[in-house]
XYZ file of C-alpha atoms in Angstrom:
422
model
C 30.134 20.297 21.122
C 30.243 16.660 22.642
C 30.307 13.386 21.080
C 28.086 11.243 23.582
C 29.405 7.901 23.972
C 26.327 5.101 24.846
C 27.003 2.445 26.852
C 27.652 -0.796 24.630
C 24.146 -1.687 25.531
C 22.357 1.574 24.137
C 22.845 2.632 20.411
C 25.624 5.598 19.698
C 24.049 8.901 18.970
C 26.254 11.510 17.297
C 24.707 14.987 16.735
C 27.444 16.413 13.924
C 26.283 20.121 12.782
C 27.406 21.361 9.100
C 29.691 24.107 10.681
C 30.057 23.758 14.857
C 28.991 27.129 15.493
C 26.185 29.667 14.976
C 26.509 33.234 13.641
C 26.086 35.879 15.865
C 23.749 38.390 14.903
C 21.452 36.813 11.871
C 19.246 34.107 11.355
C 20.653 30.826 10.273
C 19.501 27.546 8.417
C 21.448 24.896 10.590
C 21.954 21.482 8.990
C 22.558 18.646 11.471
C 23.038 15.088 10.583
C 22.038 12.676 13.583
C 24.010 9.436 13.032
C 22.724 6.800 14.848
C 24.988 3.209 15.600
C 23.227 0.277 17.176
C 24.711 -1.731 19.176
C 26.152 -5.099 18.911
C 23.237 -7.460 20.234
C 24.052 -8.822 23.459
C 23.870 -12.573 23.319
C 26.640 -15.281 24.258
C 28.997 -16.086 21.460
C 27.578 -18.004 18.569
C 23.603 -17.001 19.676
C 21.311 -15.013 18.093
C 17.766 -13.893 18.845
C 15.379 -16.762 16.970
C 13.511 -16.050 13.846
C 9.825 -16.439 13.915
C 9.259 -15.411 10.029
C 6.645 -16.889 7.200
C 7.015 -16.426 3.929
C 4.654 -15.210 1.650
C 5.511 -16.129 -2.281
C 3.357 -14.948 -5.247
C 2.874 -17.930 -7.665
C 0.316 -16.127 -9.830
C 0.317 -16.673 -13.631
C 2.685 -13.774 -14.244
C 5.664 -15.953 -11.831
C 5.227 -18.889 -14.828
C 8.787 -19.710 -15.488
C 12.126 -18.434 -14.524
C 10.739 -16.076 -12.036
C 8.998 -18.513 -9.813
C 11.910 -20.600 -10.799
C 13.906 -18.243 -8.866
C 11.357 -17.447 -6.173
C 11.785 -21.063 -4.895
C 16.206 -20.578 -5.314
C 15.436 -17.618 -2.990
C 12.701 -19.351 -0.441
C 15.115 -22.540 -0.228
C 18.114 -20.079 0.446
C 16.318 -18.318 2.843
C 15.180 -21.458 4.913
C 19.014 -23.047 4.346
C 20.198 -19.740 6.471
C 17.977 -20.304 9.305
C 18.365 -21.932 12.724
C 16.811 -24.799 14.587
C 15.046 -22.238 16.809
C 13.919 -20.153 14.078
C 9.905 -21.296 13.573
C 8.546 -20.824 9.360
C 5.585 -21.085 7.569
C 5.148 -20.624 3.980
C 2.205 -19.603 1.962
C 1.852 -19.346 -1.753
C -1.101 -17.683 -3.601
C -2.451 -16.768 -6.634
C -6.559 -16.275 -7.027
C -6.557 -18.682 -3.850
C -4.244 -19.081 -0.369
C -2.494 -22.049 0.234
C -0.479 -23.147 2.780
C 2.301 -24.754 2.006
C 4.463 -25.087 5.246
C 2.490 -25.458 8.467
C 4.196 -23.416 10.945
C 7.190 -25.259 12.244
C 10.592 -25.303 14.103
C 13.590 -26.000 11.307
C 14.697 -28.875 12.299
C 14.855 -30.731 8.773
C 15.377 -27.709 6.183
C 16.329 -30.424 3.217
C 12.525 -31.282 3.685
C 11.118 -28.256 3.638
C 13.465 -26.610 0.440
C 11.618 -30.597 -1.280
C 8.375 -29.137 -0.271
C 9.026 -25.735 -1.843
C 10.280 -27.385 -5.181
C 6.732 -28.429 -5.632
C 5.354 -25.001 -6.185
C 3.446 -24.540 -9.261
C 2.149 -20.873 -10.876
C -1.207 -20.476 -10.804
C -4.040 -17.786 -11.845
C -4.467 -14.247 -10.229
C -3.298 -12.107 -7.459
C -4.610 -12.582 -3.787
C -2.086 -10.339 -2.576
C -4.089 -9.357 0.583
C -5.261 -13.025 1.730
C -1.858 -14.510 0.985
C -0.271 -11.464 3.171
C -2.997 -11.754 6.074
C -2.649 -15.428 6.237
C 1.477 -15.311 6.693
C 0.560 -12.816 9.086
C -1.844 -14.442 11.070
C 0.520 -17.955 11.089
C 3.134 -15.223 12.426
C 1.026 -13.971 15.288
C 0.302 -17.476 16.729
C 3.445 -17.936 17.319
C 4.564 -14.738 18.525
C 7.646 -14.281 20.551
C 8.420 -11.268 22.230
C 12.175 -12.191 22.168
C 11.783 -12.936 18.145
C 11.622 -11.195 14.849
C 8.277 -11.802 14.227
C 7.924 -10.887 10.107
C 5.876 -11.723 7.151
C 8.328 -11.291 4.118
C 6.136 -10.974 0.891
C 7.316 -11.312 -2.588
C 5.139 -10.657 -5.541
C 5.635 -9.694 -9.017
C 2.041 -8.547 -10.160
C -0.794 -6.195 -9.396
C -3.348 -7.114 -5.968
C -6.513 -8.273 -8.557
C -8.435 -10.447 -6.412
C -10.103 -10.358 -3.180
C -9.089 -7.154 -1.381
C -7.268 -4.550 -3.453
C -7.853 -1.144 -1.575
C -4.699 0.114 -0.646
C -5.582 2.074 2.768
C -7.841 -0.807 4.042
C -4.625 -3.121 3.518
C -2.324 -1.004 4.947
C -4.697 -0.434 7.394
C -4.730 -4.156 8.289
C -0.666 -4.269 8.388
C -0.458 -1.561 10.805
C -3.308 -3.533 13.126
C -0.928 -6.563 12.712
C 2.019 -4.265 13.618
C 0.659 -3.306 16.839
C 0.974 -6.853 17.729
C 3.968 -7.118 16.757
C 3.866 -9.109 13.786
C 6.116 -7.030 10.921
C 6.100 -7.021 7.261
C 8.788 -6.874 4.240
C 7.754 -7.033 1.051
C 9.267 -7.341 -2.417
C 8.951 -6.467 -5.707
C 10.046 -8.372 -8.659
C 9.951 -7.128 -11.772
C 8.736 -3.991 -13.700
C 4.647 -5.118 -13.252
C 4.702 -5.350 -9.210
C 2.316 -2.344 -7.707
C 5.212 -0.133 -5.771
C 2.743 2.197 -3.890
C 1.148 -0.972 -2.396
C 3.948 -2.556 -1.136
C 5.660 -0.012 -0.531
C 3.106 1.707 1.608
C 2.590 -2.445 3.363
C 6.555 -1.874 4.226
C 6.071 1.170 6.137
C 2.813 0.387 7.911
C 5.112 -2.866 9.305
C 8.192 -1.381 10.335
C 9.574 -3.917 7.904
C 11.683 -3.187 4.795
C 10.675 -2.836 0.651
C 12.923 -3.956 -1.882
C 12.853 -3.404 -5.871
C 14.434 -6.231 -7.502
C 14.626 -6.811 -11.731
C 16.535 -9.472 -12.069
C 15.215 -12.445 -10.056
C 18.589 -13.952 -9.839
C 19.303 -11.324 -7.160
C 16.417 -12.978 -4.914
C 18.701 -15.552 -2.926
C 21.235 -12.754 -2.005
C 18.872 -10.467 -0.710
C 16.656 -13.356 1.216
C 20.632 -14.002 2.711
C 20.725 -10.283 3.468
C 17.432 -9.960 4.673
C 17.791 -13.079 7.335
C 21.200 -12.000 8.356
C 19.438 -8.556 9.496
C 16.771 -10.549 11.349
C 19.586 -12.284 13.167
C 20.762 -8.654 14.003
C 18.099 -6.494 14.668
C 18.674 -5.067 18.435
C 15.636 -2.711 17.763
C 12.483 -2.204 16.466
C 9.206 0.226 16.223
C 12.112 3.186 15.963
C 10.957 6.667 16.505
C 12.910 10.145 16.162
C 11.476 13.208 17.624
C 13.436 16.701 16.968
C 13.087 18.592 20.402
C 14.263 22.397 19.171
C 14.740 24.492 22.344
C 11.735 26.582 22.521
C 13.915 29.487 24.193
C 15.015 29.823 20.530
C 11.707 29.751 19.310
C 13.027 28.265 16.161
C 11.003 28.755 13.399
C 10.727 25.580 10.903
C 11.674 21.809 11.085
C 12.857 19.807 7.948
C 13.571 16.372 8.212
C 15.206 15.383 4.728
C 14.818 11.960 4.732
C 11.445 10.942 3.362
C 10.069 9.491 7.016
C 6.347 8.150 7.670
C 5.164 10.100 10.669
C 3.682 8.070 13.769
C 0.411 9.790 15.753
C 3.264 11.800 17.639
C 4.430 13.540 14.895
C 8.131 11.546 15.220
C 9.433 10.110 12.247
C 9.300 6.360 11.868
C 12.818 4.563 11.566
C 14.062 1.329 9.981
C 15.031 -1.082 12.696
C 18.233 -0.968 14.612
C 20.002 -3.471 12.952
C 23.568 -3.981 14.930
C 26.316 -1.989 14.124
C 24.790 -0.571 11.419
C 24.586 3.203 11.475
C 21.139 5.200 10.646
C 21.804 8.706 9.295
C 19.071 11.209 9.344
C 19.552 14.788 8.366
C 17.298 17.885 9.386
C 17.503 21.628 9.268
C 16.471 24.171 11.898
C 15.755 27.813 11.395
C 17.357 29.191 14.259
C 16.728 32.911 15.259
C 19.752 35.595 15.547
C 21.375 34.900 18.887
C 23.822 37.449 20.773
C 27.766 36.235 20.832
C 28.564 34.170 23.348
C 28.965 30.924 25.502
C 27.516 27.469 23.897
C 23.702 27.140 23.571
C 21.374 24.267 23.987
C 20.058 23.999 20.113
C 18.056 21.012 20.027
C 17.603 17.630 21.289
C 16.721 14.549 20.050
C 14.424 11.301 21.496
C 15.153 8.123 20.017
C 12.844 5.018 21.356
C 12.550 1.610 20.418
C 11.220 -1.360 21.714
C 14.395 -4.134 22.144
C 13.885 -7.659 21.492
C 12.786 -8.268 24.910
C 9.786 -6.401 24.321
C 11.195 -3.220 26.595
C 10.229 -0.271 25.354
C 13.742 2.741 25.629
C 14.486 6.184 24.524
C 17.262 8.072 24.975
C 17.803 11.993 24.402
C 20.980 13.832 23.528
C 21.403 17.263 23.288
C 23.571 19.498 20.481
C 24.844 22.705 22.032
C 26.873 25.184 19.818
C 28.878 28.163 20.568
C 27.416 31.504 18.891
C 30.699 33.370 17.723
C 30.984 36.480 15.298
C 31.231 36.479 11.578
C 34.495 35.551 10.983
C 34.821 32.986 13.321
C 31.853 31.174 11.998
C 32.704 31.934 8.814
C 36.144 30.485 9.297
C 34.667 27.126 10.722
C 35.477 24.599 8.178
C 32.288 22.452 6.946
C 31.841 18.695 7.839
C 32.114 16.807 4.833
C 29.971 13.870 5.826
C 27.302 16.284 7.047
C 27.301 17.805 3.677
C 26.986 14.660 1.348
C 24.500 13.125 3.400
C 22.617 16.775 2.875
C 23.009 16.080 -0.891
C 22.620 12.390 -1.037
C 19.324 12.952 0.340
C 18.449 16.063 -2.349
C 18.854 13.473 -5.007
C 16.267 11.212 -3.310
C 13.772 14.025 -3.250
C 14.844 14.942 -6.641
C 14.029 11.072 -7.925
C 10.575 11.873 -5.546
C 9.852 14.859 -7.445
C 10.613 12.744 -11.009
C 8.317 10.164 -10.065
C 5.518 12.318 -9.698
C 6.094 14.571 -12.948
C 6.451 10.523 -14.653
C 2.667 9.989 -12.978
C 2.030 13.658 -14.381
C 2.489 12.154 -17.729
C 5.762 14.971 -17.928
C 8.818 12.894 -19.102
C 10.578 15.875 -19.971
C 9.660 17.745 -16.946
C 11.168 14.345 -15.143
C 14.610 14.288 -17.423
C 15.041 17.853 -16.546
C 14.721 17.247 -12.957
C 17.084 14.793 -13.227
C 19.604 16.447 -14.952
C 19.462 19.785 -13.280
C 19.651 17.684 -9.586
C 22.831 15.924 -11.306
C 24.101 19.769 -12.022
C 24.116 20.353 -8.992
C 25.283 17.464 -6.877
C 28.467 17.914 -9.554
C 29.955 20.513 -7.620
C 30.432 18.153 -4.551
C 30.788 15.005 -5.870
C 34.028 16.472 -7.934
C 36.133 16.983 -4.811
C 34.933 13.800 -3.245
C 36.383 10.519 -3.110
C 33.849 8.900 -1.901
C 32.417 6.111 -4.216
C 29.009 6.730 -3.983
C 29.638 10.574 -4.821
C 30.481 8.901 -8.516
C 27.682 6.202 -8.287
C 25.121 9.154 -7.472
C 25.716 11.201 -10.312
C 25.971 7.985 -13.039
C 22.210 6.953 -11.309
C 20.816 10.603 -11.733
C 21.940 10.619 -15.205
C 20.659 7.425 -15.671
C 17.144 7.506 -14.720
C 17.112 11.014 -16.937
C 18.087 8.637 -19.761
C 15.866 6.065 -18.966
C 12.609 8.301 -18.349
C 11.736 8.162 -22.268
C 12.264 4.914 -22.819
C 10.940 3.152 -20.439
C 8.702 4.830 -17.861
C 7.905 2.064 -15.571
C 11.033 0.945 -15.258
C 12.231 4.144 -14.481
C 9.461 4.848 -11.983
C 10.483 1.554 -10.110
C 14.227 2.223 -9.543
C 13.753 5.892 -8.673
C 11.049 5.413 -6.044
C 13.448 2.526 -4.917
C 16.377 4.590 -4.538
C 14.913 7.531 -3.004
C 13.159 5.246 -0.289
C 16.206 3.528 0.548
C 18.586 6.053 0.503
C 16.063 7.893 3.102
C 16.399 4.845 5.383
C 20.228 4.373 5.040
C 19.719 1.050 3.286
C 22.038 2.708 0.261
């Protein structure tokens, strides 16, 4: 079975099976992990793509104090990391939108962090006018050759104005089409997660759960420092099973939103850092013999020139007879990405027996999904095996005592693991 090797302007796809064979003879589950690498961005030393980004900052009654404190840390960190080149705006809202920072280049970021010490809190939650206005700042400046995002932070419910979640995802995916994305983030254990959540997907942008807001200025750091590196956006994957195989069922594990094609929606290529994405085919007894053509995968993106690519590769396996494939040894890292992505399910599955009102339905999902992963995490050494198993355990614990809280960090982890964030 190749490896394909891109060119160091295309990302690396691997194809890595569980076991690099089929059995001759009977039907098999294959598990396949596509592991895709980005590329380093392509820009003279020192350069980066500019950053054309507003940011969108709850100041609602329920920020009063040391979380809108920390809101403003994070907003002044965030406009200390960016570039001359990079253009910002900044809107704050509560019952009412204001703008705060016309959009402008950064040429004087001491001023602007000033301006954003003057924030205040406020009354309710405009969450859809404060979004739509970062967004529309965002889209008269668009720049093909920019990150064009809205990065939202709010610690409340949407309980003013617009609060419907499909018409305001709705009106994220319209801006996304343009090409105007959205992150959001919630702060907190109050925030609505579906909403934002659901706003991340619809713009190919990124949701975070944070608790403690003195973890805001790190991840507005993070969160820039991907802008700077994001060779890719508007990712699709598209499984392409031979049809000579007639293979009879498609699982993608990850928890993917599908676009109108059918092809699961990625997080964007963000240089050098690998996307792993795990799916099983049920292939049909084939005869013993030479390799055959399995599947193949279509990965497209649009780069930051506003190109539109995709690139296919191709997994062939030989079919060999029962011992032989039974003497194949496993790929570990096929196998605890397989399970790494069971727990996020499993942490799915909790969150809706929590909405269920079935805490101890929840706790026993927990635990029995911690049962299981036991058996490989014990003859790994890889750290997360250990921090997987202490985070199942601990969200069982949690589940009775506090249920929102709970809700929040599993929904968090599942999502990110899915999107290799984890």
């Amino acid at each position: 079975m190749p490896t394909p090797v891109a060119p160091t302007h295309l990302p690396q796809i691997e194809l890595l099976p569980l076991k690099a064979g089929l059995p001759a003879g009977q039907a098999h589950e294959l598990t396949v992990l596509a592991r895709i690498t980005p590329p380093a961005p392509q820009l003279r030393a020192g350069a980066r793509a500019p950053i054309n980004l507003s940011l969108v900052l709850d100041r609602s009654g329920s920020m009063s104090g040391h979380p809108l404190d920390m809101a403003r840390q994070a907003a002044q960190t965030a406009i200390r990391a960016l570039q001359p080149q990079d253009r910002l705006s900044v809107v704050i809202f509560d019952d009412t939108v204001e703008l705060l920072i016309a959009p402008q280049l950064v040429t004087d970021p001491e001023a602007l962090c000033r301006t954003v010490e003057s924030i205040t809190s406020g009354g309710m939650t405009a969450l859809h006018a404060g979004w739509l206005e970062g967004a529309t700042l965002t889209a008269q400046h668009l720049n093909p050759e920019a990150l064009n995002r809205v990065l939202l932070l709010s610690d409340g419910q949407a309980n003013c104005g617009e609060t419907r979640i499909d018409v305001i995802v709705g009106h994220v995916r319209g801006l996304t089409a343009r090409g105007v994305s959205t992150s959001t983030i919630g702060l907190g254990r109050d925030y609505q997660e579906e909403l934002l959540k659901a706003m991340a997907d619809a713009g190919d942008g990124n949701f975070e759960h944070i608790e403690d807001a003195g973890a805001l200025p790190a991840f507005f750091a993070a969160e820039l420092q991907g802008f700077s590196r994001t060779v890719g956006h508007t990712v699709s994957l598209g499984l392409e099973p031979n049809p000579a195989l007639q293979v009879s069922r498609v699982d993608v594990l990850n928890a993917l939103t599908r676009n109108d094609l059918g092809r699961s929606q990625l997080p964007n290529l963000i240089a050098e850092h690998p996307l792993d994405v795990v799916f099983t085919l049920q292939v049909p007894a084939q005869e013993q013999g030479s390799d055959v053509g399995v599947t193949r995968i279509r990965l497209a993106w649009t780069g930051r020139n506003g190109v539109r690519r995709s690139q296919r590769v191709q997994l062939n396996l030989p079919v060999l007879s029962a011992d032989a494939y039974a003497a194949l040894p496993e790929d570990r890292a096929v196998r605890l990405a397989e399970q790494l992505l069971h727990n996020a399910r499993a942490k799915q599955d909790a969150v809706h027996l929590l909405d269920a009102g079935n805490v101890q339905g929840a706790q026993r999902a927990l635990y029995s999904r911690r049962v299981a992963f036991a058996e490989y995490a014990s003859s790994m050494t890889a750290p997360v095996a250990q921090q997987e198993s202490q985070a199942l355990n601990d969200l069982a614990v949690n589940a009775d005592i506090d249920q929102t809280l709970t809700r929040k960090r599993a929904l968090s982890q599942s999502y990110n693991r899915s999107r290799s964030k984890e």
